[in-house]
Amino acid sequence: MKHFINLDDLSTTDLNQIIDQAIVLKKEHKAGKINETLKNKTLAMIFDKSSTRTRVSFEAGMTQLGGHALFLSDRDIQLGRGEPTTDTAIVISSMVDAIMMRVSSHDDINNFAENGSVPIINALSDESHPCQLLADMMTYKEHKGSIQGKTVTWVGDGNNMCHTYMQAAKAFGFKLNIATPEGYEPEKRFIDNYQDYIQLFNNAEQACKNTDLVVTDVWASMGQEAEQAKRELAFENFQVNEELMMNANSNASFMHCLPAHRGEEVSASVIDGSQSLVWDEAENRLHAQKSLLLYLLD
Ligand code: CP
Ligand code: NVA
């Protein structure tokens, strides 16, 4: 049995197979082909944080594959009232075929994997967001071909998405420049683990030189709302705008996992401009995760 808790839980070969299969599934879906490979299968989706893309893509994805998805908010299940994670993992996994979790504590996801009996999918923790990277890598491949040997620049917070880009740099063989304000670098253990694939900057212009893809994310992630004002000051020189994009290669692309704040981490001219791939990136959550579900369940 396999889990998908961090991107590097899977081999590069398997990750590439999932992405290639996702591209096929997308074409088949758009051509109206019915695929009920997951008929009678149930995915439990546990959320203690908000979501638009993750919830809709997993739920629609299970429906399209002939199965069913259960939305379980922590406000509705006993987990939110203190039932132990271990007990919850044993019980839910005795009734469903896979569990997707968006929870604050990465340890809770590992705990489910240790105590449950079905595949566990990390749908965002404070540490990482591997499902998003499947969609991002699929999107790059569709638009630009292989990302191997390319340069990607992360601009902004050294957060869960940044950590997962570090894992992707190793898995997919690209160079990752990371531009953050001082004090907002990725966690040290990630820097130590992925040091051969990354270069750290405190200057966004320098980090964007000769890059093929510029990626950013919100300055204050879910759970950091109280730091919004402080972060707006710290990140003021880290907005991805047309001026910053001028440092990148002329055919460079832009990605953002969304939700985005125009006028903060990205200007409207970039996110709504010709270099932006964000709408395909969002849609590809559906196709990439359908492929992931088939890989884990079929
Ligand atoms: N990118 C992403 O995970 O979006 P949601 O928070 O809307 O699920
Ligand atoms: N870093 C963001 C990603 C949202 C998809 C957060 O954790 O809120």
PDB file of C-alpha atoms and ligand atoms in Angstrom:
ATOM      1  CA  MET A   1       0.000   0.000   0.000  1.00  0.00           C
ATOM      2  CA  LYS A   2       1.302   3.471  -0.931  1.00  0.00           C
ATOM      3  CA  HIS A   3       0.619   6.900   0.611  1.00  0.00           C
ATOM      4  CA  PHE A   4       1.122  10.369  -0.892  1.00  0.00           C
ATOM      5  CA  ILE A   5       2.212  12.500   2.047  1.00  0.00           C
ATOM      6  CA  ASN A   6       5.286  14.101   0.533  1.00  0.00           C
ATOM      7  CA  LEU A   7       6.171  14.384  -3.131  1.00  0.00           C
ATOM      8  CA  ASP A   8       9.273  12.269  -2.632  1.00  0.00           C
ATOM      9  CA  ASP A   9       7.254   9.369  -1.193  1.00  0.00           C
ATOM     10  CA  LEU A  10       7.061   8.313  -4.845  1.00  0.00           C
ATOM     11  CA  SER A  11       9.910   7.640  -7.252  1.00  0.00           C
ATOM     12  CA  THR A  12      10.582  10.033 -10.133  1.00  0.00           C
ATOM     13  CA  THR A  13       9.460   7.283 -12.520  1.00  0.00           C
ATOM     14  CA  ASP A  14       6.115   6.938 -10.728  1.00  0.00           C
ATOM     15  CA  LEU A  15       5.616  10.726 -10.518  1.00  0.00           C
ATOM     16  CA  ASN A  16       6.232  11.056 -14.253  1.00  0.00           C
ATOM     17  CA  GLN A  17       3.871   8.165 -14.962  1.00  0.00           C
ATOM     18  CA  ILE A  18       1.140   9.843 -12.896  1.00  0.00           C
ATOM     19  CA  ILE A  19       1.625  13.104 -14.814  1.00  0.00           C
ATOM     20  CA  ASP A  20       1.655  11.416 -18.227  1.00  0.00           C
ATOM     21  CA  GLN A  21      -1.478   9.466 -17.291  1.00  0.00           C
ATOM     22  CA  ALA A  22      -3.098  12.725 -16.116  1.00  0.00           C
ATOM     23  CA  ILE A  23      -2.496  14.287 -19.545  1.00  0.00           C
ATOM     24  CA  VAL A  24      -4.201  11.269 -21.160  1.00  0.00           C
ATOM     25  CA  LEU A  25      -7.112  11.365 -18.666  1.00  0.00           C
ATOM     26  CA  LYS A  26      -7.633  15.074 -19.401  1.00  0.00           C
ATOM     27  CA  LYS A  27      -7.892  14.430 -23.147  1.00  0.00           C
ATOM     28  CA  GLU A  28     -10.224  11.452 -22.616  1.00  0.00           C
ATOM     29  CA  HIS A  29     -12.443  13.427 -20.230  1.00  0.00           C
ATOM     30  CA  LYS A  30     -12.716  16.322 -22.676  1.00  0.00           C
ATOM     31  CA  ALA A  31     -13.598  13.839 -25.437  1.00  0.00           C
ATOM     32  CA  GLY A  32     -16.470  12.554 -23.294  1.00  0.00           C
ATOM     33  CA  LYS A  33     -14.983   9.129 -22.541  1.00  0.00           C
ATOM     34  CA  ILE A  34     -16.497   7.450 -19.478  1.00  0.00           C
ATOM     35  CA  ASN A  35     -14.015   5.919 -17.020  1.00  0.00           C
ATOM     36  CA  GLU A  36     -15.544   4.139 -14.040  1.00  0.00           C
ATOM     37  CA  THR A  37     -12.414   2.422 -12.775  1.00  0.00           C
ATOM     38  CA  LEU A  38     -13.156   3.508  -9.180  1.00  0.00           C
ATOM     39  CA  LYS A  39     -16.811   2.367  -9.180  1.00  0.00           C
ATOM     40  CA  ASN A  40     -17.959   1.587  -5.613  1.00  0.00           C
ATOM     41  CA  LYS A  41     -14.813   3.162  -4.121  1.00  0.00           C
ATOM     42  CA  THR A  42     -15.090   5.885  -1.479  1.00  0.00           C
ATOM     43  CA  LEU A  43     -12.655   8.672  -0.688  1.00  0.00           C
ATOM     44  CA  ALA A  44     -12.966  10.351   2.731  1.00  0.00           C
ATOM     45  CA  MET A  45     -11.883  14.006   2.644  1.00  0.00           C
ATOM     46  CA  ILE A  46     -11.010  15.480   6.046  1.00  0.00           C
ATOM     47  CA  PHE A  47     -10.696  19.274   6.150  1.00  0.00           C
ATOM     48  CA  ASP A  48      -9.806  21.539   9.069  1.00  0.00           C
ATOM     49  CA  LYS A  49      -8.923  24.408   6.695  1.00  0.00           C
ATOM     50  CA  SER A  50     -10.743  26.127   3.832  1.00  0.00           C
ATOM     51  CA  SER A  51     -10.476  24.963   0.242  1.00  0.00           C
ATOM     52  CA  THR A  52     -11.926  25.650  -3.189  1.00  0.00           C
ATOM     53  CA  ARG A  53      -9.691  23.804  -5.668  1.00  0.00           C
ATOM     54  CA  THR A  54      -8.744  20.820  -3.520  1.00  0.00           C
ATOM     55  CA  ARG A  55     -12.260  19.965  -2.421  1.00  0.00           C
ATOM     56  CA  VAL A  56     -13.863  20.459  -5.832  1.00  0.00           C
ATOM     57  CA  SER A  57     -11.138  18.606  -7.738  1.00  0.00           C
ATOM     58  CA  PHE A  58     -11.095  15.549  -5.469  1.00  0.00           C
ATOM     59  CA  GLU A  59     -14.895  15.385  -5.225  1.00  0.00           C
ATOM     60  CA  ALA A  60     -15.480  15.868  -8.965  1.00  0.00           C
ATOM     61  CA  GLY A  61     -12.576  13.523  -9.714  1.00  0.00           C
ATOM     62  CA  MET A  62     -14.064  10.682  -7.666  1.00  0.00           C
ATOM     63  CA  THR A  63     -17.461  11.205  -9.332  1.00  0.00           C
ATOM     64  CA  GLN A  64     -15.885  11.153 -12.795  1.00  0.00           C
ATOM     65  CA  LEU A  65     -14.135   7.873 -11.959  1.00  0.00           C
ATOM     66  CA  GLY A  66     -17.401   6.260 -10.866  1.00  0.00           C
ATOM     67  CA  GLY A  67     -16.723   6.501  -7.123  1.00  0.00           C
ATOM     68  CA  HIS A  68     -17.828   8.722  -4.279  1.00  0.00           C
ATOM     69  CA  ALA A  69     -16.184  11.369  -2.075  1.00  0.00           C
ATOM     70  CA  LEU A  70     -17.258  12.203   1.479  1.00  0.00           C
ATOM     71  CA  PHE A  71     -16.637  15.755   2.718  1.00  0.00           C
ATOM     72  CA  LEU A  72     -15.781  15.606   6.436  1.00  0.00           C
ATOM     73  CA  SER A  73     -15.234  18.979   8.055  1.00  0.00           C
ATOM     74  CA  ASP A  74     -13.630  18.900  11.498  1.00  0.00           C
ATOM     75  CA  ARG A  75     -16.638  20.922  12.656  1.00  0.00           C
ATOM     76  CA  ASP A  76     -18.860  17.948  11.860  1.00  0.00           C
ATOM     77  CA  ILE A  77     -16.865  14.865  12.830  1.00  0.00           C
ATOM     78  CA  GLN A  78     -15.829  13.875  16.352  1.00  0.00           C
ATOM     79  CA  LEU A  79     -12.155  14.578  15.550  1.00  0.00           C
ATOM     80  CA  GLY A  80     -12.979  18.265  16.060  1.00  0.00           C
ATOM     81  CA  ARG A  81     -14.376  17.437  19.511  1.00  0.00           C
ATOM     82  CA  GLY A  82     -11.258  15.669  20.660  1.00  0.00           C
ATOM     83  CA  GLU A  83     -11.649  12.068  19.472  1.00  0.00           C
ATOM     84  CA  PRO A  84      -8.051  10.811  19.123  1.00  0.00           C
ATOM     85  CA  THR A  85      -6.500  10.887  15.663  1.00  0.00           C
ATOM     86  CA  THR A  86      -5.503   7.239  16.060  1.00  0.00           C
ATOM     87  CA  ASP A  87      -9.070   6.070  16.747  1.00  0.00           C
ATOM     88  CA  THR A  88     -10.424   8.187  13.904  1.00  0.00           C
ATOM     89  CA  ALA A  89      -7.863   6.748  11.483  1.00  0.00           C
ATOM     90  CA  ILE A  90      -8.745   3.149  12.423  1.00  0.00           C
ATOM     91  CA  VAL A  91     -12.497   3.721  12.141  1.00  0.00           C
ATOM     92  CA  ILE A  92     -12.640   5.777   8.929  1.00  0.00           C
ATOM     93  CA  SER A  93     -10.177   3.561   7.114  1.00  0.00           C
ATOM     94  CA  SER A  94     -12.252   0.491   7.978  1.00  0.00           C
ATOM     95  CA  MET A  95     -15.074   1.962   5.875  1.00  0.00           C
ATOM     96  CA  VAL A  96     -13.463   3.786   2.930  1.00  0.00           C
ATOM     97  CA  ASP A  97     -10.818   3.050   0.289  1.00  0.00           C
ATOM     98  CA  ALA A  98      -8.605   6.141   0.697  1.00  0.00           C
ATOM     99  CA  ILE A  99      -8.394   9.224   2.929  1.00  0.00           C
ATOM    100  CA  MET A 100      -7.451  12.722   1.819  1.00  0.00           C
ATOM    101  CA  MET A 101      -6.500  15.165   4.579  1.00  0.00           C
ATOM    102  CA  ARG A 102      -6.079  18.935   4.733  1.00  0.00           C
ATOM    103  CA  VAL A 103      -5.043  19.554   8.327  1.00  0.00           C
ATOM    104  CA  SER A 104      -2.690  21.928  10.106  1.00  0.00           C
ATOM    105  CA  SER A 105      -0.571  19.258  11.704  1.00  0.00           C
ATOM    106  CA  HIS A 106       1.604  17.256   9.356  1.00  0.00           C
ATOM    107  CA  ASP A 107       2.088  14.784  12.226  1.00  0.00           C
ATOM    108  CA  ASP A 108      -1.650  14.022  12.153  1.00  0.00           C
ATOM    109  CA  ILE A 109      -1.302  12.934   8.522  1.00  0.00           C
ATOM    110  CA  ASN A 110       1.617  10.657   9.426  1.00  0.00           C
ATOM    111  CA  ASN A 111      -0.418   9.353  12.370  1.00  0.00           C
ATOM    112  CA  PHE A 112      -3.285   8.428  10.021  1.00  0.00           C
ATOM    113  CA  ALA A 113      -0.837   6.610   7.754  1.00  0.00           C
ATOM    114  CA  GLU A 114       0.589   4.677  10.714  1.00  0.00           C
ATOM    115  CA  ASN A 115      -2.772   3.702  12.212  1.00  0.00           C
ATOM    116  CA  GLY A 116      -5.110   3.524   9.229  1.00  0.00           C
ATOM    117  CA  SER A 117      -5.340   0.719   6.710  1.00  0.00           C
ATOM    118  CA  VAL A 118      -5.865   2.636   3.432  1.00  0.00           C
ATOM    119  CA  PRO A 119      -3.776   5.067   1.327  1.00  0.00           C
ATOM    120  CA  ILE A 120      -3.460   8.554   2.856  1.00  0.00           C
ATOM    121  CA  ILE A 121      -3.169  11.666   0.668  1.00  0.00           C
ATOM    122  CA  ASN A 122      -1.789  14.953   2.008  1.00  0.00           C
ATOM    123  CA  ALA A 123      -4.026  17.683   0.567  1.00  0.00           C
ATOM    124  CA  LEU A 124      -1.982  20.451   2.284  1.00  0.00           C
ATOM    125  CA  SER A 125      -0.332  20.642   5.648  1.00  0.00           C
ATOM    126  CA  ASP A 126       1.757  23.410   7.167  1.00  0.00           C
ATOM    127  CA  GLU A 127       4.764  21.483   5.850  1.00  0.00           C
ATOM    128  CA  SER A 128       3.893  20.602   2.259  1.00  0.00           C
ATOM    129  CA  HIS A 129       1.346  20.507  -0.567  1.00  0.00           C
ATOM    130  CA  PRO A 130       2.328  17.626  -2.878  1.00  0.00           C
ATOM    131  CA  CYS A 131      -0.974  17.466  -4.846  1.00  0.00           C
ATOM    132  CA  GLN A 132      -0.391  21.024  -6.057  1.00  0.00           C
ATOM    133  CA  LEU A 133       3.028  20.092  -7.390  1.00  0.00           C
ATOM    134  CA  LEU A 134       1.564  17.249  -9.463  1.00  0.00           C
ATOM    135  CA  ALA A 135      -0.673  19.833 -11.146  1.00  0.00           C
ATOM    136  CA  ASP A 136       2.152  22.373 -11.522  1.00  0.00           C
ATOM    137  CA  MET A 137       4.530  19.859 -13.100  1.00  0.00           C
ATOM    138  CA  MET A 138       1.765  18.605 -15.397  1.00  0.00           C
ATOM    139  CA  THR A 139       1.006  22.185 -16.468  1.00  0.00           C
ATOM    140  CA  TYR A 140       4.639  22.966 -17.219  1.00  0.00           C
ATOM    141  CA  LYS A 141       4.938  19.790 -19.281  1.00  0.00           C
ATOM    142  CA  GLU A 142       1.788  20.555 -21.281  1.00  0.00           C
ATOM    143  CA  HIS A 143       2.893  24.096 -22.089  1.00  0.00           C
ATOM    144  CA  LYS A 144       6.679  23.896 -22.253  1.00  0.00           C
ATOM    145  CA  GLY A 145       7.785  20.242 -22.282  1.00  0.00           C
ATOM    146  CA  SER A 146      10.238  18.700 -19.824  1.00  0.00           C
ATOM    147  CA  ILE A 147      11.231  20.803 -16.803  1.00  0.00           C
ATOM    148  CA  GLN A 148      14.437  18.819 -16.351  1.00  0.00           C
ATOM    149  CA  GLY A 149      17.473  21.131 -16.491  1.00  0.00           C
ATOM    150  CA  LYS A 150      15.343  24.300 -16.338  1.00  0.00           C
ATOM    151  CA  THR A 151      15.558  27.041 -13.698  1.00  0.00           C
ATOM    152  CA  VAL A 152      12.555  27.806 -11.509  1.00  0.00           C
ATOM    153  CA  THR A 153      12.367  30.791  -9.153  1.00  0.00           C
ATOM    154  CA  TRP A 154      10.245  30.794  -6.036  1.00  0.00           C
ATOM    155  CA  VAL A 155       9.443  34.353  -4.850  1.00  0.00           C
ATOM    156  CA  GLY A 156       7.921  35.054  -1.428  1.00  0.00           C
ATOM    157  CA  ASP A 157       7.412  32.992   1.692  1.00  0.00           C
ATOM    158  CA  GLY A 158       9.480  29.884   2.440  1.00  0.00           C
ATOM    159  CA  ASN A 159       6.235  28.042   3.180  1.00  0.00           C
ATOM    160  CA  ASN A 160       4.543  24.679   2.508  1.00  0.00           C
ATOM    161  CA  MET A 161       4.462  25.313  -1.245  1.00  0.00           C
ATOM    162  CA  CYS A 162       8.113  26.383  -1.259  1.00  0.00           C
ATOM    163  CA  HIS A 163       9.081  23.194   0.612  1.00  0.00           C
ATOM    164  CA  THR A 164       7.285  21.109  -1.981  1.00  0.00           C
ATOM    165  CA  TYR A 165       9.016  22.951  -4.840  1.00  0.00           C
ATOM    166  CA  MET A 166      12.301  21.999  -3.135  1.00  0.00           C
ATOM    167  CA  GLN A 167      11.241  18.339  -3.229  1.00  0.00           C
ATOM    168  CA  ALA A 168      10.147  18.756  -6.852  1.00  0.00           C
ATOM    169  CA  ALA A 169      13.531  20.241  -7.812  1.00  0.00           C
ATOM    170  CA  LYS A 170      15.159  16.996  -6.719  1.00  0.00           C
ATOM    171  CA  ALA A 171      12.492  14.696  -8.162  1.00  0.00           C
ATOM    172  CA  PHE A 172      12.179  16.410 -11.562  1.00  0.00           C
ATOM    173  CA  GLY A 173      15.776  17.648 -11.931  1.00  0.00           C
ATOM    174  CA  PHE A 174      15.448  21.435 -12.084  1.00  0.00           C
ATOM    175  CA  LYS A 175      17.405  24.205 -10.366  1.00  0.00           C
ATOM    176  CA  LEU A 176      15.384  26.167  -7.813  1.00  0.00           C
ATOM    177  CA  ASN A 177      16.187  29.766  -6.838  1.00  0.00           C
ATOM    178  CA  ILE A 178      14.354  30.813  -3.677  1.00  0.00           C
ATOM    179  CA  ALA A 179      13.912  34.543  -2.972  1.00  0.00           C
ATOM    180  CA  THR A 180      12.509  35.370   0.468  1.00  0.00           C
ATOM    181  CA  PRO A 181      12.820  38.291   2.876  1.00  0.00           C
ATOM    182  CA  GLU A 182      15.295  37.609   5.685  1.00  0.00           C
ATOM    183  CA  GLY A 183      13.632  35.513   8.362  1.00  0.00           C
ATOM    184  CA  TYR A 184      11.114  33.946   5.944  1.00  0.00           C
ATOM    185  CA  GLU A 185      13.408  31.278   4.472  1.00  0.00           C
ATOM    186  CA  PRO A 186      12.197  27.666   4.195  1.00  0.00           C
ATOM    187  CA  GLU A 187      12.693  25.433   7.247  1.00  0.00           C
ATOM    188  CA  LYS A 188      16.328  24.561   7.923  1.00  0.00           C
ATOM    189  CA  ARG A 189      15.808  20.799   7.606  1.00  0.00           C
ATOM    190  CA  PHE A 190      14.438  21.356   4.085  1.00  0.00           C
ATOM    191  CA  ILE A 191      17.413  23.578   3.209  1.00  0.00           C
ATOM    192  CA  ASP A 192      19.766  20.879   4.519  1.00  0.00           C
ATOM    193  CA  ASN A 193      17.979  18.058   2.688  1.00  0.00           C
ATOM    194  CA  TYR A 194      17.687  19.783  -0.694  1.00  0.00           C
ATOM    195  CA  GLN A 195      20.816  22.001  -0.665  1.00  0.00           C
ATOM    196  CA  ASP A 196      22.163  20.452  -3.877  1.00  0.00           C
ATOM    197  CA  TYR A 197      19.114  21.642  -5.837  1.00  0.00           C
ATOM    198  CA  ILE A 198      18.461  25.132  -4.442  1.00  0.00           C
ATOM    199  CA  GLN A 199      20.017  28.581  -4.131  1.00  0.00           C
ATOM    200  CA  LEU A 200      18.762  31.049  -1.530  1.00  0.00           C
ATOM    201  CA  PHE A 201      18.403  34.801  -2.205  1.00  0.00           C
ATOM    202  CA  ASN A 202      17.059  37.783  -0.286  1.00  0.00           C
ATOM    203  CA  ASN A 203      16.691  39.710  -3.550  1.00  0.00           C
ATOM    204  CA  ALA A 204      13.922  38.799  -5.978  1.00  0.00           C
ATOM    205  CA  GLU A 205      15.495  40.486  -9.049  1.00  0.00           C
ATOM    206  CA  GLN A 206      18.715  38.487  -8.725  1.00  0.00           C
ATOM    207  CA  ALA A 207      16.798  35.249  -8.146  1.00  0.00           C
ATOM    208  CA  CYS A 208      14.708  35.763 -11.309  1.00  0.00           C
ATOM    209  CA  LYS A 209      17.686  36.159 -13.661  1.00  0.00           C
ATOM    210  CA  ASN A 210      17.708  33.556 -16.465  1.00  0.00           C
ATOM    211  CA  THR A 211      14.742  31.717 -15.008  1.00  0.00           C
ATOM    212  CA  ASP A 212      12.165  29.713 -16.970  1.00  0.00           C
ATOM    213  CA  LEU A 213       9.336  29.740 -14.443  1.00  0.00           C
ATOM    214  CA  VAL A 214       8.453  32.208 -11.666  1.00  0.00           C
ATOM    215  CA  VAL A 215       6.207  30.930  -8.882  1.00  0.00           C
ATOM    216  CA  THR A 216       4.721  32.690  -5.892  1.00  0.00           C
ATOM    217  CA  ASP A 217       2.083  32.191  -3.198  1.00  0.00           C
ATOM    218  CA  VAL A 218       0.260  34.239  -0.585  1.00  0.00           C
ATOM    219  CA  TRP A 219       2.358  36.161   1.941  1.00  0.00           C
ATOM    220  CA  ALA A 220       0.224  34.943   4.869  1.00  0.00           C
ATOM    221  CA  SER A 221      -0.875  31.303   4.657  1.00  0.00           C
ATOM    222  CA  MET A 222      -3.957  29.851   6.323  1.00  0.00           C
ATOM    223  CA  GLY A 223      -3.440  30.117  10.071  1.00  0.00           C
ATOM    224  CA  GLN A 224      -1.158  33.196   9.739  1.00  0.00           C
ATOM    225  CA  GLU A 225      -3.930  35.771   9.283  1.00  0.00           C
ATOM    226  CA  ALA A 226      -2.855  37.673  12.428  1.00  0.00           C
ATOM    227  CA  GLU A 227       0.551  38.320  10.802  1.00  0.00           C
ATOM    228  CA  GLN A 228      -0.926  39.835   7.616  1.00  0.00           C
ATOM    229  CA  ALA A 229       0.088  43.473   8.307  1.00  0.00           C
ATOM    230  CA  LYS A 230       3.590  42.542   9.472  1.00  0.00           C
ATOM    231  CA  ARG A 231       4.079  40.315   6.457  1.00  0.00           C
ATOM    232  CA  GLU A 232       2.871  42.975   3.978  1.00  0.00           C
ATOM    233  CA  LEU A 233       5.754  45.164   5.189  1.00  0.00           C
ATOM    234  CA  ALA A 234       8.334  42.367   5.152  1.00  0.00           C
ATOM    235  CA  PHE A 235       7.378  41.224   1.646  1.00  0.00           C
ATOM    236  CA  GLU A 236       6.918  44.619  -0.054  1.00  0.00           C
ATOM    237  CA  ASN A 237       9.915  44.052  -2.374  1.00  0.00           C
ATOM    238  CA  PHE A 238       8.755  40.547  -3.287  1.00  0.00           C
ATOM    239  CA  GLN A 239       5.754  41.250  -5.488  1.00  0.00           C
ATOM    240  CA  VAL A 240       5.809  39.421  -8.818  1.00  0.00           C
ATOM    241  CA  ASN A 241       5.036  42.221 -11.273  1.00  0.00           C
ATOM    242  CA  GLU A 242       5.982  43.056 -14.858  1.00  0.00           C
ATOM    243  CA  GLU A 243       9.174  44.764 -13.739  1.00  0.00           C
ATOM    244  CA  LEU A 244      10.315  41.668 -11.848  1.00  0.00           C
ATOM    245  CA  MET A 245       9.337  39.366 -14.732  1.00  0.00           C
ATOM    246  CA  MET A 246      11.658  41.423 -17.005  1.00  0.00           C
ATOM    247  CA  ASN A 247      14.576  39.745 -15.169  1.00  0.00           C
ATOM    248  CA  ALA A 248      13.404  36.275 -16.208  1.00  0.00           C
ATOM    249  CA  ASN A 249      13.838  34.713 -19.642  1.00  0.00           C
ATOM    250  CA  SER A 250      11.559  36.355 -22.196  1.00  0.00           C
ATOM    251  CA  ASN A 251       9.495  33.156 -22.605  1.00  0.00           C
ATOM    252  CA  ALA A 252       9.291  32.476 -18.841  1.00  0.00           C
ATOM    253  CA  SER A 253       5.975  31.321 -17.384  1.00  0.00           C
ATOM    254  CA  PHE A 254       4.223  32.339 -14.169  1.00  0.00           C
ATOM    255  CA  MET A 255       2.403  30.040 -11.727  1.00  0.00           C
ATOM    256  CA  HIS A 256       0.507  30.528  -8.460  1.00  0.00           C
ATOM    257  CA  CYS A 257      -1.352  27.749  -6.627  1.00  0.00           C
ATOM    258  CA  LEU A 258      -4.219  30.186  -5.856  1.00  0.00           C
ATOM    259  CA  PRO A 259      -6.045  31.746  -4.069  1.00  0.00           C
ATOM    260  CA  ALA A 260      -4.154  34.909  -5.128  1.00  0.00           C
ATOM    261  CA  HIS A 261      -4.194  38.472  -3.822  1.00  0.00           C
ATOM    262  CA  ARG A 262      -3.737  40.837  -6.772  1.00  0.00           C
ATOM    263  CA  GLY A 263      -1.725  43.876  -5.699  1.00  0.00           C
ATOM    264  CA  GLU A 264       0.050  41.918  -2.938  1.00  0.00           C
ATOM    265  CA  GLU A 265       2.210  38.939  -3.942  1.00  0.00           C
ATOM    266  CA  VAL A 266       1.362  39.347  -7.649  1.00  0.00           C
ATOM    267  CA  SER A 267       0.223  42.218  -9.859  1.00  0.00           C
ATOM    268  CA  ALA A 268      -2.960  41.824 -11.893  1.00  0.00           C
ATOM    269  CA  SER A 269      -0.905  42.425 -15.051  1.00  0.00           C
ATOM    270  CA  VAL A 270       1.181  39.278 -14.401  1.00  0.00           C
ATOM    271  CA  ILE A 271      -1.447  36.866 -13.111  1.00  0.00           C
ATOM    272  CA  ASP A 272      -3.920  37.906 -15.821  1.00  0.00           C
ATOM    273  CA  GLY A 273      -1.198  38.334 -18.450  1.00  0.00           C
ATOM    274  CA  SER A 274       0.161  36.193 -21.271  1.00  0.00           C
ATOM    275  CA  GLN A 275       2.904  34.476 -19.236  1.00  0.00           C
ATOM    276  CA  SER A 276       0.471  33.203 -16.607  1.00  0.00           C
ATOM    277  CA  LEU A 277      -0.541  29.526 -16.579  1.00  0.00           C
ATOM    278  CA  VAL A 278      -2.704  29.736 -13.449  1.00  0.00           C
ATOM    279  CA  TRP A 279      -6.034  28.638 -14.948  1.00  0.00           C
ATOM    280  CA  ASP A 280      -4.634  25.451 -16.476  1.00  0.00           C
ATOM    281  CA  GLU A 281      -2.657  24.952 -13.265  1.00  0.00           C
ATOM    282  CA  ALA A 282      -5.897  25.069 -11.251  1.00  0.00           C
ATOM    283  CA  GLU A 283      -7.838  22.836 -13.667  1.00  0.00           C
ATOM    284  CA  ASN A 284      -5.014  20.326 -13.708  1.00  0.00           C
ATOM    285  CA  ARG A 285      -5.581  19.653 -10.007  1.00  0.00           C
ATOM    286  CA  LEU A 286      -8.574  17.609 -11.221  1.00  0.00           C
ATOM    287  CA  HIS A 287      -6.730  15.568 -13.832  1.00  0.00           C
ATOM    288  CA  ALA A 288      -3.529  15.075 -11.811  1.00  0.00           C
ATOM    289  CA  GLN A 289      -5.433  13.866  -8.745  1.00  0.00           C
ATOM    290  CA  LYS A 290      -7.624  11.520 -10.795  1.00  0.00           C
ATOM    291  CA  SER A 291      -4.395   9.990 -12.022  1.00  0.00           C
ATOM    292  CA  LEU A 292      -3.042   9.866  -8.445  1.00  0.00           C
ATOM    293  CA  LEU A 293      -6.228   8.136  -7.215  1.00  0.00           C
ATOM    294  CA  LEU A 294      -5.943   5.532  -9.976  1.00  0.00           C
ATOM    295  CA  TYR A 295      -2.289   4.983  -9.067  1.00  0.00           C
ATOM    296  CA  LEU A 296      -3.077   4.513  -5.363  1.00  0.00           C
ATOM    297  CA  LEU A 297      -6.367   2.602  -5.686  1.00  0.00           C
ATOM    298  CA  ASP A 298      -6.571   0.727  -8.955  1.00  0.00           C
TER     299      ASP A 298
HETATM  300  N1   CP B   1      -4.298  25.642  -4.374  1.00  0.00           N
HETATM  301  C1   CP B   1      -5.159  25.119  -3.485  1.00  0.00           C
HETATM  302  O1   CP B   1      -4.855  24.133  -2.792  1.00  0.00           O
HETATM  303  O2   CP B   1      -6.355  25.742  -3.439  1.00  0.00           O
HETATM  304  P1   CP B   1      -7.508  25.546  -2.353  1.00  0.00           P
HETATM  305  O3   CP B   1      -6.966  26.084  -1.046  1.00  0.00           O
HETATM  306  O4   CP B   1      -8.662  26.341  -2.866  1.00  0.00           O
HETATM  307  O5   CP B   1      -7.826  24.085  -2.238  1.00  0.00           O
HETATM  308  N1  NVA B   2       0.540  28.503   1.423  1.00  0.00           N
HETATM  309  C1  NVA B   2      -0.895  28.525   1.271  1.00  0.00           C
HETATM  310  C2  NVA B   2      -1.316  27.611   0.168  1.00  0.00           C
HETATM  311  C3  NVA B   2      -2.799  27.592  -0.111  1.00  0.00           C
HETATM  312  C4  NVA B   2      -3.186  26.631  -1.187  1.00  0.00           C
HETATM  313  C5  NVA B   2      -1.551  28.134   2.583  1.00  0.00           C
HETATM  314  O1  NVA B   2      -1.065  27.215   3.260  1.00  0.00           O
HETATM  315  O2  NVA B   2      -2.541  28.758   2.953  1.00  0.00           O
END
